[in-house]
Coordinates of C-alpha atoms and ligand atoms in Angstrom, one line a residue:
M1 CA -2.5 -34.5 7.3
E2 CA -5.8 -36.5 6.8
V3 CA -7.6 -34.0 9.1
V4 CA -6.3 -31.0 7.2
T5 CA -7.4 -32.4 3.9
M6 CA -10.9 -33.3 5.3
D7 CA -11.3 -29.8 6.7
C8 CA -10.3 -28.2 3.4
K9 CA -12.7 -30.5 1.5
K10 CA -15.5 -29.5 3.8
F11 CA -14.7 -25.8 3.6
V12 CA -14.7 -25.8 -0.2
E13 CA -18.0 -27.8 -0.4
E14 CA -19.7 -25.5 2.1
Q15 CA -18.5 -22.3 0.5
I16 CA -19.5 -23.4 -3.0
S17 CA -22.9 -24.4 -1.9
Q18 CA -23.3 -21.2 0.2
I19 CA -22.4 -19.0 -2.8
K20 CA -24.7 -21.0 -5.1
Q21 CA -27.6 -20.7 -2.7
T22 CA -27.1 -17.0 -2.0
V23 CA -26.7 -15.9 -5.6
G24 CA -29.4 -18.2 -7.1
D25 CA -30.1 -17.1 -10.7
A26 CA -28.6 -13.6 -10.3
T27 CA -25.1 -12.5 -11.4
A28 CA -22.0 -11.7 -9.3
I29 CA -18.8 -9.8 -9.9
N30 CA -15.3 -9.9 -8.3
A31 CA -12.0 -8.2 -8.8
L32 CA -8.9 -10.4 -9.1
S33 CA -5.6 -8.9 -8.1
G34 CA -3.5 -12.1 -8.6
G35 CA -2.9 -12.3 -4.8
V36 CA -3.7 -15.5 -3.0
D37 CA -7.0 -14.3 -1.4
S38 CA -8.7 -12.9 -4.5
S39 CA -7.4 -15.9 -6.5
L40 CA -9.1 -18.4 -4.2
V41 CA -12.3 -16.4 -4.2
T42 CA -12.2 -16.4 -8.0
V43 CA -11.8 -20.2 -8.1
L44 CA -14.5 -20.9 -5.5
G45 CA -16.8 -18.4 -7.2
H46 CA -16.4 -19.9 -10.6
R47 CA -17.0 -23.4 -9.3
A48 CA -20.2 -22.2 -7.7
L49 CA -21.5 -19.9 -10.4
A50 CA -19.7 -20.6 -13.7
E51 CA -20.7 -17.9 -16.2
Q52 CA -22.9 -16.1 -13.7
L53 CA -19.7 -14.7 -12.2
K54 CA -17.8 -11.9 -14.0
T55 CA -14.2 -11.6 -12.9
V56 CA -12.2 -8.5 -13.7
F57 CA -8.5 -7.7 -13.4
V58 CA -7.8 -4.0 -13.3
D59 CA -4.5 -3.0 -14.8
N60 CA -3.5 0.0 -12.7
A61 CA -0.2 0.7 -14.4
L62 CA 1.6 -0.2 -11.1
M63 CA 2.0 -4.0 -11.7
R64 CA 5.2 -5.9 -12.3
Q65 CA 6.6 -6.7 -15.8
G66 CA 4.0 -8.7 -17.7
E67 CA 1.9 -9.3 -14.6
P68 CA -1.6 -8.5 -15.9
Q69 CA -1.4 -10.8 -18.8
R70 CA 0.3 -13.5 -16.8
V71 CA -2.5 -13.6 -14.2
V72 CA -5.2 -13.6 -16.9
N73 CA -3.3 -16.5 -18.6
T74 CA -3.0 -18.5 -15.4
F75 CA -6.7 -18.4 -14.9
A76 CA -7.4 -19.1 -18.6
D77 CA -5.4 -22.3 -18.2
M78 CA -7.8 -23.3 -15.4
G79 CA -10.8 -22.6 -17.6
I80 CA -11.7 -19.3 -15.8
P81 CA -12.2 -16.3 -18.0
V82 CA -10.9 -13.0 -16.6
E83 CA -11.6 -9.6 -18.2
L84 CA -8.5 -7.4 -18.3
V85 CA -9.5 -3.8 -17.7
D86 CA -7.0 -1.1 -18.8
A87 CA -7.3 1.7 -16.2
R88 CA -3.6 2.8 -16.4
E89 CA -4.4 6.3 -17.4
E90 CA -6.8 6.9 -14.6
F91 CA -4.3 5.7 -11.9
L92 CA -1.4 7.6 -13.4
S93 CA -3.3 10.8 -13.6
A94 CA -4.6 10.4 -10.0
L95 CA -1.0 9.9 -8.8
A96 CA 0.5 12.8 -10.8
G97 CA 2.2 15.4 -8.7
L98 CA 1.7 13.4 -5.4
T99 CA 4.7 12.8 -3.1
D100 CA 3.1 12.3 0.3
P101 CA 2.9 8.5 1.1
E102 CA -0.6 8.6 2.5
E103 CA -1.9 10.8 -0.3
K104 CA -0.4 8.3 -2.8
R105 CA -2.0 5.4 -1.1
Q106 CA -5.4 7.2 -0.9
A107 CA -5.2 8.1 -4.6
V108 CA -4.7 4.4 -5.5
T109 CA -7.5 3.2 -3.2
N110 CA -10.0 5.9 -4.3
T111 CA -9.3 5.4 -8.0
F112 CA -9.8 1.7 -7.6
Y113 CA -13.0 1.7 -5.6
E114 CA -14.7 4.9 -6.4
K115 CA -13.8 5.2 -10.0
V116 CA -12.8 2.0 -11.8
F117 CA -14.3 -0.9 -9.8
G118 CA -17.3 1.1 -8.8
R119 CA -18.1 1.8 -12.4
L120 CA -17.5 -1.9 -13.4
V121 CA -19.9 -3.1 -10.7
R122 CA -22.6 -0.7 -11.7
E123 CA -22.2 -1.4 -15.4
S124 CA -22.3 -5.2 -14.8
G125 CA -25.7 -5.1 -13.2
A126 CA -24.4 -7.6 -10.7
K127 CA -26.2 -7.7 -7.4
F128 CA -23.5 -9.7 -5.6
L129 CA -19.9 -8.9 -5.0
L130 CA -17.4 -11.6 -4.0
H131 CA -14.6 -10.3 -1.9
G132 CA -11.5 -11.9 -0.5
T133 CA -11.7 -10.5 3.0
I134 CA -9.9 -12.8 5.5
L135 CA -10.2 -13.0 9.2
T136 CA -7.0 -10.9 9.8
D137 CA -8.6 -8.1 7.7
I138 CA -11.6 -8.1 10.0
E139 CA -9.5 -8.2 13.2
E140 CA -7.3 -5.4 12.0
T141 CA -10.3 -3.3 11.0
I142 CA -11.8 -3.8 14.5
A143 CA -8.5 -3.0 16.1
G144 CA -8.3 0.2 14.1
I145 CA -5.1 -0.9 12.3
K146 CA -6.7 -1.0 8.9
R147 CA -9.3 1.3 7.4
Q148 CA -12.7 -0.3 7.4
H149 CA -13.2 -3.1 4.9
N150 CA -16.9 -2.4 4.2
I151 CA -16.5 -2.7 0.5
L152 CA -19.9 -1.3 -0.4
A153 CA -19.1 1.9 1.4
Q154 CA -15.8 2.0 -0.3
L155 CA -17.5 1.6 -3.7
G156 CA -19.8 4.5 -2.8
I157 CA -22.8 2.3 -2.7
D158 CA -25.3 2.8 0.0
P159 CA -26.6 -0.7 0.8
E160 CA -30.0 0.7 1.8
E161 CA -30.5 2.9 -1.2
A162 CA -29.2 0.2 -3.6
Y163 CA -31.3 -2.4 -2.1
G164 CA -30.3 -5.9 -3.2
Y165 CA -26.6 -5.4 -3.3
S166 CA -24.8 -7.9 -1.2
V167 CA -21.2 -8.8 -0.5
L168 CA -20.1 -12.4 -0.1
E169 CA -16.9 -13.0 1.9
P170 CA -16.2 -16.7 1.6
L171 CA -12.8 -16.5 3.2
K172 CA -13.7 -14.5 6.3
T173 CA -13.0 -17.4 8.7
L174 CA -9.6 -18.1 7.3
R175 CA -6.1 -16.7 8.0
K176 CA -3.4 -16.5 5.3
D177 CA -2.0 -19.9 6.1
G178 CA -5.6 -21.4 5.8
V179 CA -6.1 -19.7 2.5
R180 CA -2.8 -21.2 1.2
E181 CA -3.8 -24.7 2.5
V182 CA -7.1 -24.5 0.7
C183 CA -5.3 -23.4 -2.5
E184 CA -3.0 -26.4 -2.2
F185 CA -5.9 -28.7 -1.5
L186 CA -7.5 -27.5 -4.8
E187 CA -4.1 -28.0 -6.5
L188 CA -3.9 -24.4 -7.7
P189 CA -0.6 -23.6 -9.4
A190 CA 2.2 -22.7 -7.0
E191 CA 2.4 -19.2 -8.5
I192 CA -0.9 -18.6 -6.8
S193 CA -0.6 -20.6 -3.5
Q194 CA 3.1 -19.7 -2.9
R195 CA 3.1 -16.2 -4.3
I196 CA 5.2 -13.8 -2.2
P197 CA 3.2 -11.0 -0.6
F198 CA 2.7 -8.0 -2.9
P199 CA 0.9 -4.9 -1.7
G200 CA -2.4 -3.7 -3.1
P201 CA -1.0 -0.3 -4.2
A202 CA 1.7 -2.4 -5.9
L203 CA 4.8 -0.6 -7.2
A204 CA 3.5 2.7 -5.9
T205 CA 4.7 1.5 -2.4
R206 CA 8.2 1.1 -3.9
I207 CA 8.7 4.5 -5.3
V208 CA 9.6 7.3 -2.9
G209 CA 8.4 10.6 -4.3
E210 CA 6.2 11.0 -7.4
V211 CA 5.0 8.0 -9.4
T212 CA 5.5 8.6 -13.1
R213 CA 5.5 6.3 -16.1
Q214 CA 9.3 6.6 -16.3
R215 CA 9.9 6.0 -12.6
L216 CA 7.6 3.0 -12.8
D217 CA 9.7 1.6 -15.7
T218 CA 12.8 2.0 -13.6
V219 CA 11.5 0.3 -10.5
R220 CA 9.8 -2.4 -12.6
A221 CA 13.1 -3.3 -14.3
A222 CA 14.8 -3.5 -10.9
T223 CA 12.0 -5.6 -9.5
E224 CA 12.3 -8.0 -12.4
I225 CA 16.1 -8.5 -11.6
V226 CA 15.6 -8.8 -7.8
E227 CA 12.7 -11.3 -8.2
E228 CA 14.7 -13.3 -10.7
E229 CA 17.8 -13.4 -8.6
L230 CA 16.0 -14.1 -5.3
K231 CA 13.2 -16.5 -6.3
D232 CA 15.1 -19.5 -4.8
S233 CA 16.3 -17.6 -1.7
G234 CA 13.4 -18.9 0.5
A235 CA 13.0 -15.4 1.9
F236 CA 9.6 -14.1 3.0
Q237 CA 9.6 -11.2 0.7
Y238 CA 12.0 -9.3 -1.6
M239 CA 11.8 -6.2 -3.6
A240 CA 13.4 -3.2 -5.3
V241 CA 12.7 0.4 -4.3
L242 CA 13.5 3.6 -6.2
L243 CA 14.6 6.5 -4.0
N244 CA 13.7 10.1 -4.6
D245 CA 17.3 11.2 -4.6
R246 CA 20.3 11.1 -6.9
A247 CA 23.9 10.5 -6.4
T248 CA 27.1 11.4 -8.3
G249 CA 28.7 8.7 -10.2
I250 CA 31.2 8.2 -13.1
R251 CA 30.7 6.1 -16.2
D252 CA 32.8 6.0 -19.3
N253 CA 34.9 8.8 -17.8
K254 CA 31.9 11.0 -17.6
R255 CA 30.3 12.3 -14.4
E256 CA 26.6 11.6 -14.0
F257 CA 24.0 12.2 -11.4
G258 CA 22.1 8.9 -11.3
Q259 CA 19.2 7.2 -9.6
I260 CA 19.4 5.0 -6.5
I261 CA 17.8 1.6 -6.1
V262 CA 17.4 -0.1 -2.8
V263 CA 17.2 -3.9 -2.6
R264 CA 15.2 -5.2 0.4
C265 CA 14.9 -8.9 1.3
I266 CA 13.4 -10.0 4.6
E267 CA 12.8 -12.9 6.9
S268 CA 9.4 -12.9 8.6
T269 CA 6.4 -15.0 9.5
D270 CA 3.6 -12.5 9.3
A271 CA 5.2 -9.2 8.2
R272 CA 4.5 -7.7 11.6
T273 CA 8.1 -7.9 12.4
A274 CA 11.0 -8.6 10.0
T275 CA 14.8 -8.9 9.8
A276 CA 17.0 -8.4 6.7
T277 CA 18.0 -11.7 5.1
E278 CA 21.8 -12.5 5.3
L279 CA 22.2 -12.9 1.6
P280 CA 25.5 -14.3 0.3
W281 CA 27.9 -11.6 -0.7
D282 CA 28.3 -12.9 -4.3
K283 CA 24.5 -12.8 -4.7
L284 CA 24.4 -9.2 -3.5
Q285 CA 27.2 -8.3 -5.9
R286 CA 25.5 -9.9 -8.8
I287 CA 22.2 -8.1 -8.1
C288 CA 24.0 -4.8 -7.8
E289 CA 26.0 -5.3 -11.0
R290 CA 22.9 -6.2 -13.0
I291 CA 20.9 -3.3 -11.7
I292 CA 23.6 -0.7 -12.4
N293 CA 24.4 -2.2 -15.8
E294 CA 21.0 -3.1 -17.1
I295 CA 18.9 -0.2 -16.0
E296 CA 19.5 3.2 -17.6
D297 CA 20.3 6.1 -15.3
V298 CA 20.8 4.0 -12.2
N299 CA 24.3 4.2 -10.8
R300 CA 23.9 3.1 -7.2
C301 CA 22.4 0.0 -5.6
L302 CA 22.1 -0.3 -1.8
Y303 CA 21.0 -3.3 0.4
D304 CA 18.7 -2.4 3.2
L305 CA 19.7 -3.9 6.6
T306 CA 16.9 -2.4 8.6
P307 CA 14.6 -4.6 10.7
K308 CA 10.9 -3.9 11.2
P309 CA 10.4 -2.1 13.5
P310 CA 11.4 0.7 13.2
A311 CA 11.3 0.4 9.4
T312 CA 8.2 -0.9 7.6
V313 CA 8.6 -3.5 4.9
E314 CA 7.4 -1.2 2.1
Y315 CA 8.8 2.4 1.6
I316 CA 5.5 4.3 1.7
Ligands
XMP1 P1 4.6 -2.8 5.9 O1 5.1 -1.9 4.8 O2 3.3 -2.2 6.5 O3 4.1 -4.1 5.2 O4 5.6 -3.2 6.9 C1 3.7 -5.3 5.8 C2 3.2 -6.3 4.8 O5 2.0 -5.9 4.2 C3 2.2 -5.6 2.8 N1 1.5 -4.4 2.5 C4 0.3 -4.3 1.9 N2 -0.5 -5.2 1.5 N3 -2.0 -3.6 0.8 C5 -1.7 -4.9 0.9 O6 -2.4 -5.8 0.4 C6 -1.3 -2.6 1.3 O7 -1.6 -1.4 1.2 C7 0.0 -2.9 1.8 N4 1.0 -2.2 2.4 C8 1.9 -3.1 2.8 C9 3.7 -5.6 2.6 O8 4.1 -5.9 1.3 C10 4.2 -6.5 3.7 O9 4.1 -7.9 3.2

């Protein structure tokens, strides 16, 4: 225990001094998603640079209920100002009409990097970007599992042309468990260090078919119920998914053709493989009842028993 604490202390001190030294009197910018990696970068960056670092949180319309404001408030409570940028329209219009999973993912990525964050970086005049790349991201990039993580290229910035732009990746020697350990060492709130995994393209990965405002409202409401009911389950990850299909039902003696929500809850250590959690039957029944009664137009709720592989965790 002693050793771990010492390592974390050394890591934090070294990174803070490295960031300070590199940035000097200049200014830096970073995007906070609320995930554990970008949260830790934000905390380290602010300890090193204080008001020389501008942190933005981009509301992409795909977040969970109240999430943008909740993340901003969590950081405000730690004395770290975060600018909330409303880019909902840009993301929704980029997603309009798309049903192919890869096209949807690409639209979210491009809108973030090329349009919204790219613009914020240029407008800020910052010459340094702080990014939450971790060792696993680099390994997966090299192995060809992930698209390249060269953030400058993703932002459409040519490092040679835009001489002076630099990216700092203070977490690049850590894996996810190391990131969590440093968060705990820094006594960051559990909602940061213990946050369950949530994908970058957010609720877009939990809507099969087109992402619209209305369909987002449906999956957001179901997500709220599932997260509330399973927060003490100890499971690795849990979610609600909206299918792109309808099923016949009957309510108040009237036939209806309603929407279908899938509940997924998994056991895993690294999300590379996963099995469905054996949830108690009464818990499943309660979730089902709440979903079909509290969400308009949903008349079926299914529990996904599929392991990964062959299924992935997310639905797109
Ligand atoms: P899959 O669906 O690939 O998910 O089995 C494995 C783990 O990764 C998360 N995930 C993502 N995380 N950006 C992320 O930051 C993404 O595009 C993304 N896609 C999936 C997923 O939630 C699960 O924990």
